Coordinates of C-alpha atoms in Angstrom, one line a residue:
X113 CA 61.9 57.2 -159.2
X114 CA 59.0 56.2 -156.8
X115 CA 56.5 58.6 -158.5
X116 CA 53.8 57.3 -156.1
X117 CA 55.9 58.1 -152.9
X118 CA 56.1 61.7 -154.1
X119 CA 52.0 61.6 -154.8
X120 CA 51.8 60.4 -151.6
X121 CA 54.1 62.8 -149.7
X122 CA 53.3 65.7 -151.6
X123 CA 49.9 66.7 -149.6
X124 CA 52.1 66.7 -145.9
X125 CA 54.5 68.6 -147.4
X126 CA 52.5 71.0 -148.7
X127 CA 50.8 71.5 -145.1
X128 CA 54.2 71.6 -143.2
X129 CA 54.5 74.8 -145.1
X130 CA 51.6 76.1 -144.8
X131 CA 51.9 75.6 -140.7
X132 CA 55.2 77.3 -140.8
X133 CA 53.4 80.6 -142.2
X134 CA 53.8 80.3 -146.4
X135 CA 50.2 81.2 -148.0
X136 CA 48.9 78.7 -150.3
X137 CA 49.9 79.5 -153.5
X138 CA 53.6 80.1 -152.5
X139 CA 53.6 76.9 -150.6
X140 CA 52.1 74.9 -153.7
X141 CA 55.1 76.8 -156.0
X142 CA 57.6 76.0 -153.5
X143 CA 56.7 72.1 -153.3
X144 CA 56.4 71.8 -156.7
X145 CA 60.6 73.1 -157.1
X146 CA 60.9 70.6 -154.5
X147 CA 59.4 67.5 -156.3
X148 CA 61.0 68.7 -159.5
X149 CA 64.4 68.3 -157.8
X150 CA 63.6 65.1 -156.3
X151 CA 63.4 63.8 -160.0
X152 CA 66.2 65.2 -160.7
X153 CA 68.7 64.2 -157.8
X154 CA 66.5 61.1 -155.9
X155 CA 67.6 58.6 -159.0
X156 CA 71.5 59.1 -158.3
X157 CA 71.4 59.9 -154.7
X158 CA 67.8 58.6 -153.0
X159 CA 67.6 60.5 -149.7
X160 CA 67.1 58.3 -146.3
X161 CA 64.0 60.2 -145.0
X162 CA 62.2 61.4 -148.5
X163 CA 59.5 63.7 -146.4
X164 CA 61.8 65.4 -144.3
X165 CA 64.4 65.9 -147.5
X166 CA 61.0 67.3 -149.4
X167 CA 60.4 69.8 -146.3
X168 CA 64.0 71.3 -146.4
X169 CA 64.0 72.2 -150.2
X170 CA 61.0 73.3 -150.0
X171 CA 61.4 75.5 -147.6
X172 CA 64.0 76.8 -149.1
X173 CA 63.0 77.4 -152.5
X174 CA 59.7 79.4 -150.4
X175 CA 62.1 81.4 -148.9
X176 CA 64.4 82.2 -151.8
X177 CA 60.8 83.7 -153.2
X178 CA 60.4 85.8 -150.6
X179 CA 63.2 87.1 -150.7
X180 CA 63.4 87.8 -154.2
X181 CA 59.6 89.4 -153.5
X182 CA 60.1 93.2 -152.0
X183 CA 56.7 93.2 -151.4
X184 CA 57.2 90.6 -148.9
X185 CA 60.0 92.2 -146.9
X186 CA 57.9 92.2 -143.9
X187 CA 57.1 88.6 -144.6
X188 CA 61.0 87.4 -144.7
X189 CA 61.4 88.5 -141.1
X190 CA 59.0 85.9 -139.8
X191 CA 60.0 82.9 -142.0
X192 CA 64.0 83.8 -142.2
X193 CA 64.8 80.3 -140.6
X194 CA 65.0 77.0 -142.0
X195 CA 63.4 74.0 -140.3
X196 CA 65.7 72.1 -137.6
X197 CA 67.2 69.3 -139.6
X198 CA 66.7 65.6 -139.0
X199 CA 63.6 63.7 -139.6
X200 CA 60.2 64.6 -140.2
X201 CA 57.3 64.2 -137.8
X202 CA 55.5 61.1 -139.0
X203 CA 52.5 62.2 -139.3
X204 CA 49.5 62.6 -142.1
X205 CA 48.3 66.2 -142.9
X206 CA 46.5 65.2 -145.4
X207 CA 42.6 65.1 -144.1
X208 CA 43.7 68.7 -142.1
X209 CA 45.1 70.2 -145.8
X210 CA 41.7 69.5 -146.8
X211 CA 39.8 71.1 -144.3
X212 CA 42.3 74.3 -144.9
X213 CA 41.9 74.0 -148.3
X214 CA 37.8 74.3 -147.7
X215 CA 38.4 78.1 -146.6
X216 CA 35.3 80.2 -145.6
X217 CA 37.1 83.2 -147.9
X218 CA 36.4 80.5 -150.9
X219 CA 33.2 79.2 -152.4
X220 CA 32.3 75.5 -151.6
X221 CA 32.8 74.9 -155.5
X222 CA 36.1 76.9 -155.7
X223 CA 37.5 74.9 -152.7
X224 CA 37.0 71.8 -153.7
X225 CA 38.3 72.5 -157.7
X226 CA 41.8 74.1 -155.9
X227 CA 41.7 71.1 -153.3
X228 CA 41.3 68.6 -155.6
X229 CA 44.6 70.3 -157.7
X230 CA 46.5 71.1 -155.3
X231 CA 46.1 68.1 -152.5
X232 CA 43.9 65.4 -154.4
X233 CA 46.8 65.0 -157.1
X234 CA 44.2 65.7 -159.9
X235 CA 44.3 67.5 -163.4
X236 CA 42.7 70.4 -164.4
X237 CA 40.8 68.1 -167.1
X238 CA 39.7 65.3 -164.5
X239 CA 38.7 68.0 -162.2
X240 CA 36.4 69.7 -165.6
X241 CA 35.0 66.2 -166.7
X242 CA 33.7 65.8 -162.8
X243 CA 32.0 69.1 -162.9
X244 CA 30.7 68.9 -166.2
X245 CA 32.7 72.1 -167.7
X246 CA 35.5 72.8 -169.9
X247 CA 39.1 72.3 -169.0
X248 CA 39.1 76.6 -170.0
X249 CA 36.8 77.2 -167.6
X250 CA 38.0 74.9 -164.7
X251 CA 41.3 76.3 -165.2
X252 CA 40.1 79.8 -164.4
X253 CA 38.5 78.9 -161.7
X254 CA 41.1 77.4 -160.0
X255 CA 43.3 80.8 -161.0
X256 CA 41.2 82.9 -158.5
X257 CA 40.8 80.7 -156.0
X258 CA 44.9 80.6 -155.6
X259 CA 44.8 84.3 -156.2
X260 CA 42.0 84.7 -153.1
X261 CA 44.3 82.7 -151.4
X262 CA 47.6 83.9 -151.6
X263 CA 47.3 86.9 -149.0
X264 CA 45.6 84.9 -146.1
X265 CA 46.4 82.8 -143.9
X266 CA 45.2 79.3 -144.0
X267 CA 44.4 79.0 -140.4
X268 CA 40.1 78.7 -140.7
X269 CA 39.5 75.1 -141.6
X270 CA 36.0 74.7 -144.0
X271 CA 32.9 73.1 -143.6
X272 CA 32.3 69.4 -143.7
X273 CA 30.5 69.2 -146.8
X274 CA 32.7 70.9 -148.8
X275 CA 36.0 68.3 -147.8
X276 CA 33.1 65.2 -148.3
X277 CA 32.5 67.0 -151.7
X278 CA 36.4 66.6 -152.5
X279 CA 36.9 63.1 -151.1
X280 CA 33.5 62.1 -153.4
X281 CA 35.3 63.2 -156.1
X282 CA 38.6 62.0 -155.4
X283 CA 37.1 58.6 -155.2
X284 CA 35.2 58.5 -158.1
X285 CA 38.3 59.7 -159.9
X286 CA 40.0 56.8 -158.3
X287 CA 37.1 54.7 -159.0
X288 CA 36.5 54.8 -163.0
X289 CA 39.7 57.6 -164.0
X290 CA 43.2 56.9 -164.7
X291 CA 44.5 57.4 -161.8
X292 CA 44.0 55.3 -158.8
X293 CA 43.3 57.5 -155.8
X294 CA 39.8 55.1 -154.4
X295 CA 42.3 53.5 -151.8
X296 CA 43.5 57.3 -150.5
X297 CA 39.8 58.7 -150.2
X298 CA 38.6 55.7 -148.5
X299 CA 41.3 55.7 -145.8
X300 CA 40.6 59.9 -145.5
X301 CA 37.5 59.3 -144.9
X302 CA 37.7 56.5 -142.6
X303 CA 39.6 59.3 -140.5
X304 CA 37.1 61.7 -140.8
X305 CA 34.6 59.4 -140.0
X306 CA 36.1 58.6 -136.5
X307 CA 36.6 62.8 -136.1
X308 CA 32.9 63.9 -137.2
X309 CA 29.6 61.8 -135.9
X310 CA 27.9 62.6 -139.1
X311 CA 25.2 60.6 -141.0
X312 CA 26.7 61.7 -144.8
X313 CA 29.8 61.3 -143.8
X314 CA 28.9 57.5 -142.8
X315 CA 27.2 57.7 -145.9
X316 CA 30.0 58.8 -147.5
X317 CA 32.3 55.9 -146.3
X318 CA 29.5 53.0 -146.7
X319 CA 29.0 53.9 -150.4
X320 CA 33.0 54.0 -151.0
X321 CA 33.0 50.7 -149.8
X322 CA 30.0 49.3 -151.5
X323 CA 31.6 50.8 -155.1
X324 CA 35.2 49.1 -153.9
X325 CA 33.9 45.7 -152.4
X326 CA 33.4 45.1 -156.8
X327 CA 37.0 46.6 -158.0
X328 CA 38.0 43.3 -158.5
X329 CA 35.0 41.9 -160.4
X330 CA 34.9 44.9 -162.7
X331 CA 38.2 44.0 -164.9
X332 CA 39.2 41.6 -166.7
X333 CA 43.3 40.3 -166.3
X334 CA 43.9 42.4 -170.0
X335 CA 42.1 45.2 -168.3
X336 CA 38.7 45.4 -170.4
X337 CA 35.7 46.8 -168.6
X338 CA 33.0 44.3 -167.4
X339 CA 29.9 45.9 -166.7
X340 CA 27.9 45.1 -163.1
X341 CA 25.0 43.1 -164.8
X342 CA 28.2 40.4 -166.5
X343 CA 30.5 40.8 -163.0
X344 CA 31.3 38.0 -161.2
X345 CA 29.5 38.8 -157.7
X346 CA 31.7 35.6 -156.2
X347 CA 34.3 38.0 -156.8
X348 CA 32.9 40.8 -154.6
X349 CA 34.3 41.8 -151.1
X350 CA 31.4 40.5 -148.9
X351 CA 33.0 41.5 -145.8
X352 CA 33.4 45.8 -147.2
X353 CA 29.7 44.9 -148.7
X354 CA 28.9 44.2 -144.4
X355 CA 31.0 47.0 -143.4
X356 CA 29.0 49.6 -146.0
X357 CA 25.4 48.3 -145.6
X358 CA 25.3 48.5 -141.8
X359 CA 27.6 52.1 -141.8
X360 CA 24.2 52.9 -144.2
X361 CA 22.0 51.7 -141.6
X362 CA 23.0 53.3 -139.2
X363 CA 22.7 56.5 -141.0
X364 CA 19.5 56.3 -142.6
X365 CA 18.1 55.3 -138.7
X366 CA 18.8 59.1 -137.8
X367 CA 16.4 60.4 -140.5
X368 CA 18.6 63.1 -141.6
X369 CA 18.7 62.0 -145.8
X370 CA 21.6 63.3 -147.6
X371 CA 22.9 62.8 -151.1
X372 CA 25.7 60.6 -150.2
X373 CA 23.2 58.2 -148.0
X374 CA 21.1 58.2 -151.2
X375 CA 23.7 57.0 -153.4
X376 CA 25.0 54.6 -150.9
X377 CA 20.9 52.9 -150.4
X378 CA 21.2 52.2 -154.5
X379 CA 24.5 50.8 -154.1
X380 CA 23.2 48.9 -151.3
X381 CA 20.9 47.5 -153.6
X382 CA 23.0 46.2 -156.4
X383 CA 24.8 44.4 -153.5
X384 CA 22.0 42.8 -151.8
X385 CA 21.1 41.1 -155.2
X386 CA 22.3 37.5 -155.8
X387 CA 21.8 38.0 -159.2
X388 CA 21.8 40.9 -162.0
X389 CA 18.1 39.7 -162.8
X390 CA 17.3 39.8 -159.7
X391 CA 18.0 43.5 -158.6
X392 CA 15.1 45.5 -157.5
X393 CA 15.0 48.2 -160.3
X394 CA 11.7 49.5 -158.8
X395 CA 13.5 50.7 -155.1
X396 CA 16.5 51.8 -156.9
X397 CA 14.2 54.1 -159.4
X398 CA 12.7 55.1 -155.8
X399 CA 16.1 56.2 -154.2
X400 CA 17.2 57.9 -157.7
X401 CA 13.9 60.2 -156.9
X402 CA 15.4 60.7 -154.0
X403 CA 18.8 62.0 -155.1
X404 CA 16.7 64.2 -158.1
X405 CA 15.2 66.1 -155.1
X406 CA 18.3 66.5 -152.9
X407 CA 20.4 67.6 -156.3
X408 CA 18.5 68.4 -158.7
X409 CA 22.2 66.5 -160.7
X410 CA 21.7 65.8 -164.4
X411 CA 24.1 62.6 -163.8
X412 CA 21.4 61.3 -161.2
X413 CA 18.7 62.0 -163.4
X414 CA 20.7 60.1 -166.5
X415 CA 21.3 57.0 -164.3
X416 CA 17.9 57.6 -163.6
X417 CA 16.7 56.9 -167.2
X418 CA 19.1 53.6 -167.2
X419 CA 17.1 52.3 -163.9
X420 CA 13.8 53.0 -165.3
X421 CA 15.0 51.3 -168.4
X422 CA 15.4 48.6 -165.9
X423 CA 12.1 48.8 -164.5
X424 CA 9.8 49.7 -166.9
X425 CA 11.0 48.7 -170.3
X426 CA 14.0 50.4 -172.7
X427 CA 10.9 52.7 -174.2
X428 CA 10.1 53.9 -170.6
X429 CA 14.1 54.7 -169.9
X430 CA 14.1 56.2 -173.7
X431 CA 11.3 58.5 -172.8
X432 CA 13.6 59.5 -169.8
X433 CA 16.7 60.2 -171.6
X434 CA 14.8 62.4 -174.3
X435 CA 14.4 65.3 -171.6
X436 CA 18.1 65.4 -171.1
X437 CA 20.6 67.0 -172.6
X438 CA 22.4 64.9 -174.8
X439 CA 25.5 66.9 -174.0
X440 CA 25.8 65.5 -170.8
X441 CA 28.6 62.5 -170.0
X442 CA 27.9 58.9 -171.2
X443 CA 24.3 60.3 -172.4
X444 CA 24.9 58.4 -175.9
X445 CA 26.5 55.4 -174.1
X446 CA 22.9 55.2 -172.5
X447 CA 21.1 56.1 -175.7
X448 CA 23.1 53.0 -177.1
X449 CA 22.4 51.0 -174.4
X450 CA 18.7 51.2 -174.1
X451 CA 18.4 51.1 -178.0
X452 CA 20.2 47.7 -177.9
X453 CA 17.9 46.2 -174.8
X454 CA 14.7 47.4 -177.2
X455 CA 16.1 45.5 -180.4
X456 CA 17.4 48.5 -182.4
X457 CA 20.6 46.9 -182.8
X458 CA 21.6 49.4 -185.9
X459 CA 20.9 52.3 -184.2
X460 CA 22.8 50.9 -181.2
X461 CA 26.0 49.9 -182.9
X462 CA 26.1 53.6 -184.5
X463 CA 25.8 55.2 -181.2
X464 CA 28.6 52.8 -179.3
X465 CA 30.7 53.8 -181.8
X466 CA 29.6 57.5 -181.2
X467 CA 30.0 57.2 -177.8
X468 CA 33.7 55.3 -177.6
X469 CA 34.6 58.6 -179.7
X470 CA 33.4 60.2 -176.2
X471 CA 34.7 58.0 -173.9
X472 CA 36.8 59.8 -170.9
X473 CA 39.4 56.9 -170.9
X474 CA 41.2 54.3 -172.4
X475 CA 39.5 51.1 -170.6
X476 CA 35.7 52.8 -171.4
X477 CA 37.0 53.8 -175.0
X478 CA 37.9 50.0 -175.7
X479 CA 34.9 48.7 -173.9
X480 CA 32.2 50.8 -176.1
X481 CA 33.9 49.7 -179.7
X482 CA 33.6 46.3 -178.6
X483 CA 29.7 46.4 -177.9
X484 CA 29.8 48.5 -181.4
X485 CA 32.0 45.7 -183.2
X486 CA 29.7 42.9 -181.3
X487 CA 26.3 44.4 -182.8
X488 CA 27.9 44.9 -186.4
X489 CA 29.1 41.9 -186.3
X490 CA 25.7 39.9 -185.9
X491 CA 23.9 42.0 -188.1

């Protein structure tokens, strides 16, 4: 079973429905039957056009709903026949699902949690640990936004920001998650980039590709974590690391500063650097200013603390990290860091450990107990 052909289908499905009149929440119930029979059946009997098999099932386990629902009676006159057989349309839904998904009847931070669900293929955990709540509380918040949902139509596409919010955080899910999804949000916004002149979307895409231009430097073959100052940078896509800086430039020449320009400019930065020692701490401490005044995000302001670490001395980036919560996400990975860089290597190892027991994955788990075991072990 190709479960990444039914990730990747999944999303045009889902919109095909939702074209053909099904609201949202029906049309998410109704693809999910469908993929649950494709595991079932595809293994003995693999169909010769997947998408268009997925459509057909799908459709009818939506209508099989309806017409089990009597409050839909009115419903099963419009939708009472099945889509002509043969092959699917080849064509991608996927950026316009997102826009649908972005409805005005929705909050921007309710769109993007049932977007991400629903279309980006994420959990309801991954979607928590991005917004910095618990899994509880995400999962109630995607609950009403299917429920405000299910009675309208999905025919008044959302705003821009909200679908860049969901592609951000697809990426970075992509980016440092278990699941791979960098490639998909790159290529999604690529397309939206050639729909929309718009300077955060540009910045959008040139700070995808900055991050990506070092996927390959930032493993080793076994998988371990190497962090950006011990990466390779022979190993870096120059020609992305082209690509992102002028897409930047461009941008930032039409004076309209956005987050996702911000981000890309300290990005920029770690690229333009031949070496880690090298890296101009001071600008990148400038542009994290920056992003604290767009935001006001207590992620920026913790990779804040890490660059003034960097520029001013581990006490300096200690001083930072004191005002923040120490709740918040790889806050005692930091606090371990910045200990270790001002010699406390006891109180360093302690809070590696502490903060493997933290970690949000395997690959960062295993990479924090072996900076723990390294500083035990030359004590």
């Amino acid at each position: 079973m190709n479960e990444a052909l039914l990730r990747s289908l999944t999303p045009n499905v889902l919109a095909v429905l939702v074209r053909r009149g099904a609201n949202f929440a029906a049309a998410e119930d109704a693809v999910q039957d469908a993929l649950v029979e494709a595991v079932r059946v595809w293994p003995a009997d693999p169909p010769r056009d997947p998408k268009g098999w997925l459509v057909t099932v799908a459709w009818r386990r939506f209508l099989d709903a309806t017409r089990a629902d009597t409050a839909r009676r009115r419903r099963e006159d419009r939708v009472d026949e099945e889509p002509t057989p043969g092959p699917a349309p080849a064509q991608d839904d996927t950026l316009h699902l997102y826009f649908l998904c972005a409805h005005p009847s929705l909050t921007p931070s309710s769109a993007v949690a049932l977007t991400l669900r629903a279309v980006g293929g994420l959990t309801t955990r991954q979607i928590a640990q991005a917004y910095l709540v618990p899994e509880a509380t995400m999962a109630q918040r995607i609950s009403r936004a299917k429920r405000t949902v299910s009675g309208v139509r999905l025919d008044q596409p959302g705003d821009v920001a909200t679908v860049l919010r969901v592609l951000y955080l697809v990426f970075n899910e992509g980016y440092s998650g278990d699941v791979d999804l960098a490639a998909e949000a790159i290529r999604l916004t690529r397309q939206l980039a050639t729909a929309i002149d718009h300077p955060e979307v540009a910045g959008l895409l040139a700070l995808m590709l900055l991050h990506h231009a070092r996927r390959a430097a930032r493993t080793t073959p076994d998988g371990s974590l190497v962090p950006l100052a011990e990466q390779d940078r022979t190993r870096w896509d120059t020609r992305m690391i082209t690509e992102g800086v002028a897409l930047l430039q461009t941008a930032l020449s039409r004076d309209r500063l956005g987050e996702f320009q911000a981000q890309a400019a300290v990005a920029a930065l770690h690229a333009d650097a031949p070496t880690a020692e090298e890296t101009d701490w001071v600008q990148i401490v400038e542009w994290y200013d920056e992003l604290a005044h767009l935001t006001d995000n207590p992620v920026v302001r913790l990779n804040r603390a890490v660059a003034v670490g960097e520029a001013d001395g581990p006490r300096a980036g200690l001083a930072e990290l004191a005002a923040l919560d120490e709740s918040l996400p790889r806050h005692t990975a930091v606090a371990a860091y910045l200990h270790e860089r001002d010699g406390d290597v006891k109180t360093a190892a302690r809070l590696y450990a502490e903060a493997a027991q933290k970690a949000p994955n395997l690959a960062e788990r295993n990479h924090l107990t072996r900076q723990a075991a390294r500083l035990n072990a030359d004590r």
